[in-house]
mmCIF file of C-alpha atoms in Angstrom:
data_model
loop_
_atom_site.group_PDB
_atom_site.id
_atom_site.type_symbol
_atom_site.label_atom_id
_atom_site.label_comp_id
_atom_site.label_asym_id
_atom_site.label_seq_id
_atom_site.Cartn_x
_atom_site.Cartn_y
_atom_site.Cartn_z
ATOM 1 C CA MET A 13 132.983 53.483 91.318
ATOM 2 C CA TYR A 14 132.647 57.178 90.572
ATOM 3 C CA LYS A 15 136.383 57.860 90.962
ATOM 4 C CA ASN A 16 137.272 54.932 88.728
ATOM 5 C CA HIS A 17 135.275 56.366 85.856
ATOM 6 C CA ARG A 18 136.626 59.911 85.776
ATOM 7 C CA THR A 19 138.903 59.142 82.834
ATOM 8 C CA ALA A 20 135.891 58.254 80.663
ATOM 9 C CA TRP A 21 135.188 61.935 80.063
ATOM 10 C CA SER A 22 136.933 64.439 77.870
ATOM 11 C CA HIS A 23 137.206 68.027 78.994
ATOM 12 C CA GLY A 24 133.710 68.891 77.788
ATOM 13 C CA THR A 25 131.757 71.071 80.199
ATOM 14 C CA ARG A 26 128.090 71.610 80.818
ATOM 15 C CA LEU A 27 127.124 75.270 80.632
ATOM 16 C CA GLY A 28 126.076 76.506 84.052
ATOM 17 C CA GLN A 29 126.604 73.120 85.703
ATOM 18 C CA ASN A 30 128.524 72.477 88.914
ATOM 19 C CA PHE A 31 129.435 68.817 89.290
ATOM 20 C CA LEU A 32 128.637 67.116 92.580
ATOM 21 C CA LYS A 33 131.787 65.617 94.119
ATOM 22 C CA ASP A 34 130.707 64.941 97.708
ATOM 23 C CA MET A 35 129.770 61.262 97.727
ATOM 24 C CA GLY A 36 128.087 61.578 101.111
ATOM 25 C CA VAL A 37 125.652 64.061 99.603
ATOM 26 C CA ALA A 38 125.223 61.835 96.546
ATOM 27 C CA ASN A 39 124.390 58.878 98.779
ATOM 28 C CA ALA A 40 121.832 60.936 100.720
ATOM 29 C CA VAL A 41 120.166 61.983 97.452
ATOM 30 C CA VAL A 42 119.959 58.375 96.260
ATOM 31 C CA ASN A 43 118.597 57.210 99.620
ATOM 32 C CA ALA A 44 115.841 59.827 99.441
ATOM 33 C CA ALA A 45 115.038 58.950 95.841
ATOM 34 C CA THR A 46 114.818 55.205 96.437
ATOM 35 C CA ALA A 47 113.077 55.157 99.813
ATOM 36 C CA LEU A 48 109.965 53.652 98.204
ATOM 37 C CA ALA A 49 111.960 51.132 96.134
ATOM 38 C CA PRO A 50 111.111 52.487 92.670
ATOM 39 C CA LYS A 51 111.681 50.275 89.657
ATOM 40 C CA ILE A 52 112.365 53.097 87.211
ATOM 41 C CA ALA A 53 114.467 56.246 87.637
ATOM 42 C CA VAL A 54 115.150 59.235 85.421
ATOM 43 C CA GLU A 55 118.177 61.401 86.150
ATOM 44 C CA ILE A 56 118.535 64.863 84.660
ATOM 45 C CA GLY A 57 122.086 66.158 84.390
ATOM 46 C CA PRO A 58 124.136 63.109 85.412
ATOM 47 C CA GLY A 59 127.323 65.053 84.719
ATOM 48 C CA LYS A 60 130.215 62.798 85.703
ATOM 49 C CA GLY A 61 128.087 60.189 87.435
ATOM 50 C CA ALA A 62 128.320 61.018 91.153
ATOM 51 C CA ILE A 63 124.692 59.956 91.597
ATOM 52 C CA THR A 64 124.256 57.795 88.498
ATOM 53 C CA PHE A 65 126.162 54.667 89.517
ATOM 54 C CA MET A 66 124.581 54.401 92.968
ATOM 55 C CA LEU A 67 121.123 55.100 91.581
ATOM 56 C CA ALA A 68 121.464 52.490 88.830
ATOM 57 C CA ARG A 69 122.188 49.812 91.429
ATOM 58 C CA ARG A 70 118.929 50.577 93.259
ATOM 59 C CA VAL A 71 116.512 50.413 90.288
ATOM 60 C CA GLU A 72 115.700 48.075 87.433
ATOM 61 C CA ARG A 73 116.060 50.754 84.763
ATOM 62 C CA LEU A 74 117.662 54.203 84.740
ATOM 63 C CA THR A 75 117.343 56.791 81.989
ATOM 64 C CA ALA A 76 119.980 59.534 82.244
ATOM 65 C CA ILE A 77 119.314 62.700 80.231
ATOM 66 C CA GLU A 78 122.425 64.759 79.450
ATOM 67 C CA MET A 79 122.533 67.577 76.899
ATOM 68 C CA ASP A 80 126.328 67.981 76.801
ATOM 69 C CA GLU A 81 127.735 65.731 74.069
ATOM 70 C CA ALA A 82 131.039 64.961 75.795
ATOM 71 C CA LEU A 83 129.405 64.236 79.139
ATOM 72 C CA ALA A 84 126.741 62.049 77.536
ATOM 73 C CA ARG A 85 129.420 60.083 75.716
ATOM 74 C CA GLY A 86 131.387 59.625 78.931
ATOM 75 C CA ILE A 87 128.464 58.516 81.081
ATOM 76 C CA ARG A 88 127.285 56.137 78.354
ATOM 77 C CA LYS A 89 130.696 54.473 78.159
ATOM 78 C CA ALA A 90 131.108 54.299 81.936
ATOM 79 C CA THR A 91 127.682 52.784 82.617
ATOM 80 C CA GLU A 92 127.573 50.374 79.681
ATOM 81 C CA PRO A 93 128.759 47.381 81.780
ATOM 82 C CA MET A 94 125.861 47.914 84.197
ATOM 83 C CA GLY A 95 123.331 46.960 81.532
ATOM 84 C CA ASN A 96 120.369 48.924 82.895
ATOM 85 C CA VAL A 97 121.292 52.521 82.032
ATOM 86 C CA ASP A 98 119.996 54.313 78.940
ATOM 87 C CA VAL A 99 121.696 57.647 78.217
ATOM 88 C CA MET A 100 119.734 60.211 76.220
ATOM 89 C CA GLU A 101 121.720 63.086 74.736
ATOM 90 C CA ASP A 102 118.977 65.678 74.776
ATOM 91 C CA ASP A 103 117.539 68.750 76.450
ATOM 92 C CA ALA A 104 115.422 67.445 79.326
ATOM 93 C CA LEU A 105 112.961 70.293 78.785
ATOM 94 C CA ARG A 106 111.935 68.539 75.569
ATOM 95 C CA ALA A 107 111.742 65.061 77.083
ATOM 96 C CA ASP A 108 108.476 63.128 77.275
ATOM 97 C CA PHE A 109 108.632 61.955 80.878
ATOM 98 C CA ARG A 110 105.423 59.940 80.737
ATOM 99 C CA GLY A 111 106.648 58.238 77.598
ATOM 100 C CA ILE A 112 109.948 57.378 79.272
ATOM 101 C CA VAL A 113 108.492 55.899 82.451
ATOM 102 C CA GLY A 114 105.288 54.502 80.944
ATOM 103 C CA GLY A 115 101.887 54.389 82.616
ATOM 104 C CA SER A 116 101.160 56.452 85.700
ATOM 105 C CA GLY A 117 104.738 56.636 86.942
ATOM 106 C CA GLU A 118 103.653 55.038 90.212
ATOM 107 C CA GLY A 119 106.955 53.170 90.518
ATOM 108 C CA ALA A 120 109.134 55.903 89.011
ATOM 109 C CA VAL A 121 111.377 58.573 90.514
ATOM 110 C CA LEU A 122 113.024 61.671 89.042
ATOM 111 C CA VAL A 123 116.420 62.894 90.266
ATOM 112 C CA ALA A 124 117.869 66.175 89.045
ATOM 113 C CA ASN A 125 120.881 68.389 89.718
ATOM 114 C CA LEU A 126 119.905 71.574 87.918
ATOM 115 C CA PRO A 127 121.795 74.750 87.024
ATOM 116 C CA TYR A 128 120.000 77.935 88.062
ATOM 117 C CA TYR A 129 118.846 78.962 84.585
ATOM 118 C CA MET A 130 117.092 75.626 84.067
ATOM 119 C CA SER A 131 115.484 75.196 87.489
ATOM 120 C CA THR A 132 112.180 77.036 87.132
ATOM 121 C CA PRO A 133 111.223 75.789 83.646
ATOM 122 C CA MET A 134 112.156 72.221 84.574
ATOM 123 C CA LEU A 135 110.192 72.337 87.821
ATOM 124 C CA ARG A 136 107.154 73.700 86.003
ATOM 125 C CA LYS A 137 107.438 70.944 83.417
ATOM 126 C CA ALA A 138 107.721 68.292 86.122
ATOM 127 C CA PHE A 139 104.716 69.678 88.009
ATOM 128 C CA GLN A 140 102.616 69.866 84.863
ATOM 129 C CA GLU A 141 103.383 66.372 83.601
ATOM 130 C CA ALA A 142 103.144 64.807 87.093
ATOM 131 C CA ALA A 143 104.877 61.723 85.695
ATOM 132 C CA PHE A 144 106.657 60.749 88.921
ATOM 133 C CA LYS A 145 105.381 59.749 92.330
ATOM 134 C CA ARG A 146 108.561 61.154 93.892
ATOM 135 C CA MET A 147 111.148 63.680 92.714
ATOM 136 C CA VAL A 148 114.415 64.734 94.319
ATOM 137 C CA PHE A 149 115.942 67.991 93.106
ATOM 138 C CA MET A 150 119.293 69.594 93.859
ATOM 139 C CA LEU A 151 118.535 73.304 93.579
ATOM 140 C CA GLN A 152 120.060 76.649 94.365
ATOM 141 C CA LEU A 153 118.889 77.447 97.898
ATOM 142 C CA GLU A 154 116.891 80.478 96.750
ATOM 143 C CA VAL A 155 114.914 78.334 94.303
ATOM 144 C CA ALA A 156 114.380 75.641 96.933
ATOM 145 C CA PHE A 157 112.784 78.220 99.228
ATOM 146 C CA LYS A 158 110.500 79.367 96.402
ATOM 147 C CA VAL A 159 109.329 75.821 95.707
ATOM 148 C CA CYS A 160 108.436 75.196 99.355
ATOM 149 C CA ALA A 161 107.225 78.692 100.295
ATOM 150 C CA ALA A 162 103.895 79.198 102.057
ATOM 151 C CA PRO A 163 101.581 82.210 101.643
ATOM 152 C CA GLY A 164 102.878 85.297 103.393
ATOM 153 C CA THR A 165 106.493 84.128 103.432
ATOM 154 C CA ASP A 166 109.493 85.242 101.415
ATOM 155 C CA GLY A 167 109.637 83.548 98.049
ATOM 156 C CA TYR A 168 105.943 82.686 97.803
ATOM 157 C CA GLY A 169 104.865 83.090 94.214
ATOM 158 C CA PRO A 170 103.967 81.288 90.976
ATOM 159 C CA LEU A 171 106.404 78.415 91.552
ATOM 160 C CA ALA A 172 104.958 77.610 94.982
ATOM 161 C CA VAL A 173 101.404 77.694 93.619
ATOM 162 C CA ALA A 174 102.420 75.488 90.682
ATOM 163 C CA ARG A 175 103.866 72.960 93.105
ATOM 164 C CA TRP A 176 100.907 73.097 95.503
ATOM 165 C CA ALA A 177 98.442 72.306 92.710
ATOM 166 C CA SER A 178 99.728 68.741 92.375
ATOM 167 C CA HIS A 179 102.615 68.108 94.786
ATOM 168 C CA ASP A 180 103.925 68.498 98.332
ATOM 169 C CA ALA A 181 107.546 69.512 98.935
ATOM 170 C CA GLU A 182 110.101 69.935 101.682
ATOM 171 C CA ILE A 183 113.768 70.844 101.944
ATOM 172 C CA LEU A 184 115.679 67.788 103.174
ATOM 173 C CA PHE A 185 119.040 69.448 103.767
ATOM 174 C CA GLU A 186 121.290 72.248 102.584
ATOM 175 C CA VAL A 187 124.455 71.571 100.603
ATOM 176 C CA PRO A 188 127.588 73.746 100.928
ATOM 177 C CA PRO A 189 129.423 75.098 97.870
ATOM 178 C CA SER A 190 132.392 72.851 98.707
ATOM 179 C CA ALA A 191 130.334 69.806 97.649
ATOM 180 C CA PHE A 192 130.700 70.815 93.990
ATOM 181 C CA GLU A 193 133.357 71.433 91.404
ATOM 182 C CA PRO A 194 133.830 74.100 90.295
ATOM 183 C CA VAL A 195 132.778 75.651 93.597
ATOM 184 C CA PRO A 196 129.641 77.797 93.120
ATOM 185 C CA SER A 197 129.139 81.133 94.851
ATOM 186 C CA VAL A 198 125.831 80.102 96.446
ATOM 187 C CA ARG A 199 124.486 77.358 98.685
ATOM 188 C CA SER A 200 122.252 74.612 97.379
ATOM 189 C CA ALA A 201 119.563 72.412 98.881
ATOM 190 C CA VAL A 202 118.065 69.012 98.234
ATOM 191 C CA VAL A 203 114.283 69.137 97.917
ATOM 192 C CA ILE A 204 111.966 66.135 97.915
ATOM 193 C CA ILE A 205 108.704 66.538 96.013
ATOM 194 C CA ARG A 206 105.835 64.069 96.317
ATOM 195 C CA ARG A 207 102.902 63.821 93.945
ATOM 196 C CA THR A 208 99.458 64.311 95.486
ATOM 197 C CA GLU A 209 95.915 64.242 94.198
ATOM 198 C CA PRO A 210 95.329 67.333 92.013
ATOM 199 C CA LYS A 211 94.127 70.269 94.097
ATOM 200 C CA ALA A 212 93.305 72.642 91.219
ATOM 201 C CA THR A 213 90.639 72.182 88.552
ATOM 202 C CA ILE A 214 92.013 74.723 86.093
ATOM 203 C CA PRO A 215 94.360 73.469 83.332
ATOM 204 C CA TYR A 216 97.980 73.906 84.359
ATOM 205 C CA ASP A 217 98.975 76.239 81.519
ATOM 206 C CA LYS A 218 96.125 78.605 82.359
ATOM 207 C CA LEU A 219 97.018 78.514 86.051
ATOM 208 C CA MET A 220 100.600 79.475 85.257
ATOM 209 C CA LYS A 221 99.517 82.293 82.971
ATOM 210 C CA PHE A 222 97.265 83.614 85.721
ATOM 211 C CA THR A 223 99.783 83.351 88.561
ATOM 212 C CA ASP A 224 102.523 84.969 86.496
ATOM 213 C CA ALA A 225 100.185 87.922 85.968
ATOM 214 C CA ALA A 226 98.896 88.039 89.550
ATOM 215 C CA PHE A 227 102.385 88.103 91.071
ATOM 216 C CA MET A 228 103.909 90.398 88.437
ATOM 217 C CA ALA A 229 103.247 93.602 90.386
ATOM 218 C CA ARG A 230 103.932 92.386 93.905
ATOM 219 C CA ARG A 231 103.369 95.770 95.571
ATOM 220 C CA LYS A 232 99.884 96.139 94.119
ATOM 221 C CA ASN A 233 96.805 94.546 95.608
ATOM 222 C CA ILE A 234 95.358 91.638 93.655
ATOM 223 C CA LYS A 235 92.586 93.737 92.095
ATOM 224 C CA ASN A 236 94.964 96.348 90.677
ATOM 225 C CA ALA A 237 97.569 93.752 89.751
ATOM 226 C CA LEU A 238 95.067 91.890 87.590
ATOM 227 C CA LEU A 239 93.651 95.102 86.136
ATOM 228 C CA SER A 240 97.113 96.190 84.951
ATOM 229 C CA SER A 241 98.175 92.716 83.830
ATOM 230 C CA PRO A 242 98.429 91.529 80.219
ATOM 231 C CA LEU A 243 95.419 89.243 80.736
ATOM 232 C CA GLY A 244 93.040 91.922 79.425
ATOM 233 C CA LEU A 245 90.529 91.579 82.266
ATOM 234 C CA GLY A 246 87.924 94.267 82.921
ATOM 235 C CA GLN A 247 87.259 95.961 86.257
ATOM 236 C CA GLU A 248 83.732 94.570 86.674
ATOM 237 C CA GLU A 249 84.865 91.082 85.664
ATOM 238 C CA ILE A 250 87.643 91.156 88.251
ATOM 239 C CA ALA A 251 85.408 92.538 91.007
ATOM 240 C CA LYS A 252 82.784 89.832 90.432
ATOM 241 C CA ALA A 253 85.394 87.061 90.437
ATOM 242 C CA LEU A 254 86.986 88.360 93.636
ATOM 243 C CA SER A 255 83.599 88.356 95.352
ATOM 244 C CA ILE A 256 82.886 84.768 94.279
ATOM 245 C CA ALA A 257 86.346 83.698 95.468
ATOM 246 C CA GLY A 258 85.788 85.277 98.873
ATOM 247 C CA LEU A 259 88.450 87.950 98.450
ATOM 248 C CA ALA A 260 88.190 91.664 99.189
ATOM 249 C CA GLY A 261 90.594 92.627 96.431
ATOM 250 C CA THR A 262 92.818 94.584 98.795
ATOM 251 C CA GLU A 263 95.080 91.597 99.469
ATOM 252 C CA ARG A 264 98.379 91.227 97.669
ATOM 253 C CA ALA A 265 98.887 87.992 95.753
ATOM 254 C CA GLU A 266 101.682 86.911 98.096
ATOM 255 C CA GLU A 267 99.220 86.993 101.016
ATOM 256 C CA ILE A 268 96.553 84.807 99.392
ATOM 257 C CA GLU A 269 96.509 81.081 100.090
ATOM 258 C CA GLU A 270 97.008 78.694 97.210
ATOM 259 C CA SER A 271 93.454 77.357 97.110
ATOM 260 C CA LYS A 272 92.020 80.855 96.679
ATOM 261 C CA ILE A 273 94.587 81.758 94.023
ATOM 262 C CA CYS A 274 93.601 78.622 92.104
ATOM 263 C CA GLY A 275 89.910 79.297 92.669
ATOM 264 C CA LEU A 276 90.226 82.843 91.357
ATOM 265 C CA ALA A 277 92.156 81.575 88.354
ATOM 266 C CA SER A 278 89.404 79.052 87.606
ATOM 267 C CA ILE A 279 86.724 81.744 87.734
ATOM 268 C CA LEU A 280 88.572 84.150 85.462
ATOM 269 C CA MET A 281 90.309 81.735 83.098
ATOM 270 C CA GLY A 282 88.592 78.368 83.404
#
């Protein structure tokens, strides 16, 4: 189906996007996304439809969000006969996911193939809104490691804490550059993210502000990192909060487990 629809697109390109061409990878992504038989799916960056057509056949309703005018026009024309695909020409960072899926999103899944520049803000948005029970992301391998990183490992930082607060995640498989056109210079990975019960009590925006500050000076211990951060916290205030959180203050942020990072954030910014 995908090959038959290639002529529906003009030569418009999506800035920073590498189009998936390996249909085996596309099938694996769709299988992961639909393992729980969702009724509703949202796809970010459908591009030329490698995933779109297969995904639309597995759900009752699919909303595809594409910001490139030519690509949106092409995917809309190609999927029109299917009858269950709504194409939104928009920036997905502005989309109201809960409004699109309705209700709790219990039977909804998000699928996304994201360019590097869009990955972190989109992941943060998805974590904050928690509109989907399951999400499957195609990410640059470096970003995938950051999403799934554990304390004390390379890549552990604000993105891992943001994910931990409301979701679990794992890398399903790596994807070689040859699976895309044009061929990127880096490897990618498919990550599955599952919504959990909230583990943090602090509002998400405050948690992100805190973690960005705590991890900003990675070579400093947490006490000095917070003292020199733009949060405007005083030395006594920080020392008291560290004591309540069960931290000595000599640890670096990258060594502190997620629950204690969130606890410290709640004390100082809750």
